[in-house]
C-alpha atoms as a PDB file:
ATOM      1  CA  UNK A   1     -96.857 -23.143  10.762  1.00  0.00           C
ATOM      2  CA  UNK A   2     -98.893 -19.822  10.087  1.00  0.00           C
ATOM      3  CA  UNK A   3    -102.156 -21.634   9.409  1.00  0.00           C
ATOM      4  CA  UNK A   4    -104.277 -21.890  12.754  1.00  0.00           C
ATOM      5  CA  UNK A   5    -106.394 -23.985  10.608  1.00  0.00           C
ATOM      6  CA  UNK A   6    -103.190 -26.702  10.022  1.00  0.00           C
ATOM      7  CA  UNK A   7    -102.370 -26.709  13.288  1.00  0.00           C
ATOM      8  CA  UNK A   8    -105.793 -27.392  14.628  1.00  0.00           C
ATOM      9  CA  UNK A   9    -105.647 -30.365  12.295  1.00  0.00           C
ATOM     10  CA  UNK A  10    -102.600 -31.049  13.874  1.00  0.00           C
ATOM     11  CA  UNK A  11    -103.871 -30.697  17.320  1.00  0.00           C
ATOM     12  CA  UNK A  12    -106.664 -33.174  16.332  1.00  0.00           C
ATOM     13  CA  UNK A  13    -104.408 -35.999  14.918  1.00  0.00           C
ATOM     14  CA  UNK A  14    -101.785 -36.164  18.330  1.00  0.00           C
ATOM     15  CA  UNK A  15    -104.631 -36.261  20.177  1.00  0.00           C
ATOM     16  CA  UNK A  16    -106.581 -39.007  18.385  1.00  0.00           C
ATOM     17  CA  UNK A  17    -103.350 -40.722  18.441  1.00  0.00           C
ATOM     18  CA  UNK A  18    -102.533 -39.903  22.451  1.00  0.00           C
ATOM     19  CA  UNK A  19     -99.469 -37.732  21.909  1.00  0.00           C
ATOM     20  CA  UNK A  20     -99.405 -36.071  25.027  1.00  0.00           C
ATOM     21  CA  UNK A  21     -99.499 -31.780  24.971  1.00  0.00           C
ATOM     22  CA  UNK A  22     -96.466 -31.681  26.785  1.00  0.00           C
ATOM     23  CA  UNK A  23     -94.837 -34.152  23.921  1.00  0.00           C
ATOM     24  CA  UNK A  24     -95.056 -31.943  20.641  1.00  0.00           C
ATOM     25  CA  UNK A  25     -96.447 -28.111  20.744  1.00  0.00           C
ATOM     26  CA  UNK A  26     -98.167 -26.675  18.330  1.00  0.00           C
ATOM     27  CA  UNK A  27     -97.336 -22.712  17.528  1.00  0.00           C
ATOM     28  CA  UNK A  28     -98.229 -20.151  14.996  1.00  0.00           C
ATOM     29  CA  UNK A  29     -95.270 -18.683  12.893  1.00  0.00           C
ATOM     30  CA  UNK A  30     -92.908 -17.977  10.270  1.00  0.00           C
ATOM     31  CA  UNK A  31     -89.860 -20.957   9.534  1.00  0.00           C
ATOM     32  CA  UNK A  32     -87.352 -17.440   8.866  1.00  0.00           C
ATOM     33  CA  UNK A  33     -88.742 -16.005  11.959  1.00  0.00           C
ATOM     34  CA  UNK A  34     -88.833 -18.632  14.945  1.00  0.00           C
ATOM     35  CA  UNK A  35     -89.143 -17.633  18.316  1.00  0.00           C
ATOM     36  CA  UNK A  36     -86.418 -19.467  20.099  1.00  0.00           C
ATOM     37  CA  UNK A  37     -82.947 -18.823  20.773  1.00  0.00           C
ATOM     38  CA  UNK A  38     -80.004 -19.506  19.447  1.00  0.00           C
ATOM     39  CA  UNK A  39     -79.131 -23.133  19.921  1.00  0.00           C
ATOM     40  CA  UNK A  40     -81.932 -24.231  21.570  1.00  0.00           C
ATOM     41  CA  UNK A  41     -82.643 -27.831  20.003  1.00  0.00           C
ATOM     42  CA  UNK A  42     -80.707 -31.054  19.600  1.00  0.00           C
ATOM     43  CA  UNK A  43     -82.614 -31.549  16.450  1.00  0.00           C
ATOM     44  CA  UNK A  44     -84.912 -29.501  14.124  1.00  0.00           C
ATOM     45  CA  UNK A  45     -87.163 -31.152  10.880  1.00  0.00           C
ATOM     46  CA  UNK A  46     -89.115 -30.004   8.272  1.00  0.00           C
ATOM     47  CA  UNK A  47     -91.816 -31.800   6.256  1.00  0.00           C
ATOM     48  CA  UNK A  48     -92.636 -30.925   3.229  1.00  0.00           C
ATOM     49  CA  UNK A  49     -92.738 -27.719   4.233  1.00  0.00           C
ATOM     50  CA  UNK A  50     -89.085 -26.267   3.226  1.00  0.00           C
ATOM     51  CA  UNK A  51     -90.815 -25.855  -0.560  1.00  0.00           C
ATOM     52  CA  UNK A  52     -93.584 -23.452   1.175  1.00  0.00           C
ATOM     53  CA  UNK A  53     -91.381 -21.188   2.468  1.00  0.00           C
ATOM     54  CA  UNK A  54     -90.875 -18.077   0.943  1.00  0.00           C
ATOM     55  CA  UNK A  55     -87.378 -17.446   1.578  1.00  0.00           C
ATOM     56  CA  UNK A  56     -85.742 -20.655   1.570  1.00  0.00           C
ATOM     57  CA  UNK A  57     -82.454 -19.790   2.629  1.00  0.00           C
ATOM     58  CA  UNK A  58     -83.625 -17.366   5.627  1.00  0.00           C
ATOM     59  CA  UNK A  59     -85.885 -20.299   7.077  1.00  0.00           C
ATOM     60  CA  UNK A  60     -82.244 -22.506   6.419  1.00  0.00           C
ATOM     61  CA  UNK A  61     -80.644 -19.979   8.433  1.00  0.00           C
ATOM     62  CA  UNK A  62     -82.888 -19.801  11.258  1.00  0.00           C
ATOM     63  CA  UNK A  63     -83.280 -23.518  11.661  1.00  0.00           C
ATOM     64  CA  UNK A  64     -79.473 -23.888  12.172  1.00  0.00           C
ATOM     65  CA  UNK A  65     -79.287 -20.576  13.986  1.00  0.00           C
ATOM     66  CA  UNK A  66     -81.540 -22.893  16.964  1.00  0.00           C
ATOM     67  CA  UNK A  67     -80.050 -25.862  16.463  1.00  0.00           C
ATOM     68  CA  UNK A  68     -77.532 -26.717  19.206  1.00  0.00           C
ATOM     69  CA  UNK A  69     -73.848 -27.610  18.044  1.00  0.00           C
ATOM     70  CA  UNK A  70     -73.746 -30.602  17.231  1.00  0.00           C
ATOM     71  CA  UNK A  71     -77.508 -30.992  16.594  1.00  0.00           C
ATOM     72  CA  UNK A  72     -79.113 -32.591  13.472  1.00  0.00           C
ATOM     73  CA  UNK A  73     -81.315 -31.178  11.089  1.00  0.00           C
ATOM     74  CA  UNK A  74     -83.518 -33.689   8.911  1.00  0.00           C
ATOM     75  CA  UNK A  75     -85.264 -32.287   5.987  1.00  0.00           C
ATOM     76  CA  UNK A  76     -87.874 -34.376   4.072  1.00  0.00           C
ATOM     77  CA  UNK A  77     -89.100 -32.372   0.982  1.00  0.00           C
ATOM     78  CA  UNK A  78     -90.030 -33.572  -2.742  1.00  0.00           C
ATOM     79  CA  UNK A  79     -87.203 -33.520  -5.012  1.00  0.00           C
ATOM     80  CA  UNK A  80     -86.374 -33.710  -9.176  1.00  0.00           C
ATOM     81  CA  UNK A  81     -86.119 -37.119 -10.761  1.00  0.00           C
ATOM     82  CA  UNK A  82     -82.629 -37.026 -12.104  1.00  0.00           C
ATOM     83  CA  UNK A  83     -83.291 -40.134 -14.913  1.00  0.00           C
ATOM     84  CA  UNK A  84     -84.180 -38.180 -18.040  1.00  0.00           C
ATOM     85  CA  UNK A  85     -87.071 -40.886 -19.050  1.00  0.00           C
ATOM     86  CA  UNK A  86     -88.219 -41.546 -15.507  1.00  0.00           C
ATOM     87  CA  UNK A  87     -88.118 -37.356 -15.315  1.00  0.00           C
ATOM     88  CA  UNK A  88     -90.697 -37.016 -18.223  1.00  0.00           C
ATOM     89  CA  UNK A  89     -92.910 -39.782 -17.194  1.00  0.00           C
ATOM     90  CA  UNK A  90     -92.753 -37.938 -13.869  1.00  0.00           C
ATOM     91  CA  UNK A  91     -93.435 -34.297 -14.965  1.00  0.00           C
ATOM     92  CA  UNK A  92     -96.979 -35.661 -17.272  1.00  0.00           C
ATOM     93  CA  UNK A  93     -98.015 -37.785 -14.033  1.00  0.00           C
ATOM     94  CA  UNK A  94     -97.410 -34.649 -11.515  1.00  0.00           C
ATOM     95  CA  UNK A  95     -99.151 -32.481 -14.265  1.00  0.00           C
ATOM     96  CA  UNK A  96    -102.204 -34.694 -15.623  1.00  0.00           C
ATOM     97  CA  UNK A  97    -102.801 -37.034 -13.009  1.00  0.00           C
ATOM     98  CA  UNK A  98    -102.447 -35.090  -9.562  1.00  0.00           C
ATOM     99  CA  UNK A  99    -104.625 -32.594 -10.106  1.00  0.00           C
ATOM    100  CA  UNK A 100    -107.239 -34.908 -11.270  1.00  0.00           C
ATOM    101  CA  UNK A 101    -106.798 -36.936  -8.562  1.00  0.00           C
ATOM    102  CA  UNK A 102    -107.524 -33.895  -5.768  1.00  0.00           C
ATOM    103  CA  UNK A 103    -110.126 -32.421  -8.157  1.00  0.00           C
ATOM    104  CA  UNK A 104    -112.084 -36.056  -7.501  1.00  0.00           C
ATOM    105  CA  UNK A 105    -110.551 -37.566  -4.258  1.00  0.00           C
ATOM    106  CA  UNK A 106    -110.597 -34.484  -2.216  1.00  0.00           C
ATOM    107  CA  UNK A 107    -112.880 -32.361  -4.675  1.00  0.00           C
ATOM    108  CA  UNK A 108    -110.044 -29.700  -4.414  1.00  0.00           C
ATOM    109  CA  UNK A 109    -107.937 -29.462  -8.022  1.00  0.00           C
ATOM    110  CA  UNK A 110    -106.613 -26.127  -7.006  1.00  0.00           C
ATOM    111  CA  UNK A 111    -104.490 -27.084  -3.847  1.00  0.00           C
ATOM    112  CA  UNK A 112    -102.717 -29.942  -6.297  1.00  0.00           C
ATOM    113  CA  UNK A 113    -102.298 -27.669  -8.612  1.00  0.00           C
ATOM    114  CA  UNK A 114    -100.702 -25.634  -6.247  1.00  0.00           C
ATOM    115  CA  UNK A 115     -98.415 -29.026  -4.800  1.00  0.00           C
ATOM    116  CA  UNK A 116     -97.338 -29.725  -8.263  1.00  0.00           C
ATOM    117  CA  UNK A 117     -95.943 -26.354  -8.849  1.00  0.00           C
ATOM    118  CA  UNK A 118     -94.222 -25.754  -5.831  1.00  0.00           C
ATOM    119  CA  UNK A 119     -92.453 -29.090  -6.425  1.00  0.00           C
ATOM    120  CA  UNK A 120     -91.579 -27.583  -9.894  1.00  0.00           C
ATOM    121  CA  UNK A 121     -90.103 -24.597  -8.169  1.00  0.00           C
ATOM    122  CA  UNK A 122     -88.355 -26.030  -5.408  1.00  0.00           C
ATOM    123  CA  UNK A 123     -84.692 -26.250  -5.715  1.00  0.00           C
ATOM    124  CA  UNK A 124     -82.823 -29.471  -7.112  1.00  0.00           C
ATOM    125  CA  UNK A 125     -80.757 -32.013  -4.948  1.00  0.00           C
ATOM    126  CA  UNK A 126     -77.299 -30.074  -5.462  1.00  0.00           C
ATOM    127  CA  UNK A 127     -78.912 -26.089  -5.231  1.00  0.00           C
ATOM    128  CA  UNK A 128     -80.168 -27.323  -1.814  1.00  0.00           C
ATOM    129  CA  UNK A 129     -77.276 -28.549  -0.607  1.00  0.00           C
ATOM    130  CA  UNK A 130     -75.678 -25.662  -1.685  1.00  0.00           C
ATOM    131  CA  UNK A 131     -77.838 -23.434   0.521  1.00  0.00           C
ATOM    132  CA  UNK A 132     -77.394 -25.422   3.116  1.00  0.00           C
ATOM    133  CA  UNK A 133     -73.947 -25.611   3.528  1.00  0.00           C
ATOM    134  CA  UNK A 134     -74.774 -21.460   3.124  1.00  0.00           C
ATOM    135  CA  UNK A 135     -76.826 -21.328   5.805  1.00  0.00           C
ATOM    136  CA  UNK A 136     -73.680 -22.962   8.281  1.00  0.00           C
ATOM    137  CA  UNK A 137     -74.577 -26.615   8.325  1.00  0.00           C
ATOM    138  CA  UNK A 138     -71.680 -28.985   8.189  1.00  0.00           C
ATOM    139  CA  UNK A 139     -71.604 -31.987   5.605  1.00  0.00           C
ATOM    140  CA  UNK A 140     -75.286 -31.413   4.115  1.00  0.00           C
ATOM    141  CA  UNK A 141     -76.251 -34.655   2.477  1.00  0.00           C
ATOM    142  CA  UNK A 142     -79.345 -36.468   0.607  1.00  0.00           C
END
């Protein structure tokens, strides 16, 4: 991540839940720029993250540039409601009720705002799995 801030959070929730240092790192920096080599990990995931990036299929390309042959990549990311009906009811909730929900849960409107519209933006099922297969991986699936 490139927020010190997140990863302090981060930091703070392993420990509270004993995940030892040595277990999961925490490092500042870019998803299309990591700082590993090439086919360093058996397996690479991103949470809700992929829609933050701001070139989608360079961060695609770097996670499969350090994944190890044969490795898995897991991606878990909002998506688009395919059902037409279940699609509209969707697309009023996301847009009426999210933002009021931040704006007087975590008294923060704009940062749900911001979720809702990055969701909006974020590539469908089938453009994804087009970049994916793009960016090298074999049999992308959802």
């Amino acid at each position: 991540d490139p927020n010190a801030a997140m990863l302090e959070v981060g930091r703070k929730k392993a420990k509270e839940r004993h995940i030892l240092p040595e277990i999961m790192k925490f490092e500042i920096g870019h998803a299309h720029e990591l700082p590993y080599d090439d086919n360093t990990f058996d397996f690479v995931t991103i949470s809700f993250g992929l829609r933050n990036c701001t070139d989608i299929f360079a961060a695609l390309q770097e996670m499969r540039r350090v994944l190890k042959p044969g490795g898995r990549f897991e991606c878990l990311e909002f998506s688009k409601v395919s059902d037409p009906l279940l699609n509209t009811i969707y697309r009023t909730y996301s847009k009426r009720v999210i933002p009021e929900l931040g704006a007087r849960v975590a008294n923060d409107r704009d940062s749900y705002d911001y979720l809702v519209e990055s969701i909006r933006r974020h590539p469908d099922q089938l453009q994804l799995l087009s970049q994916l297969s793009a960016a090298g991986f074999k049999s992308p699936s959802y």
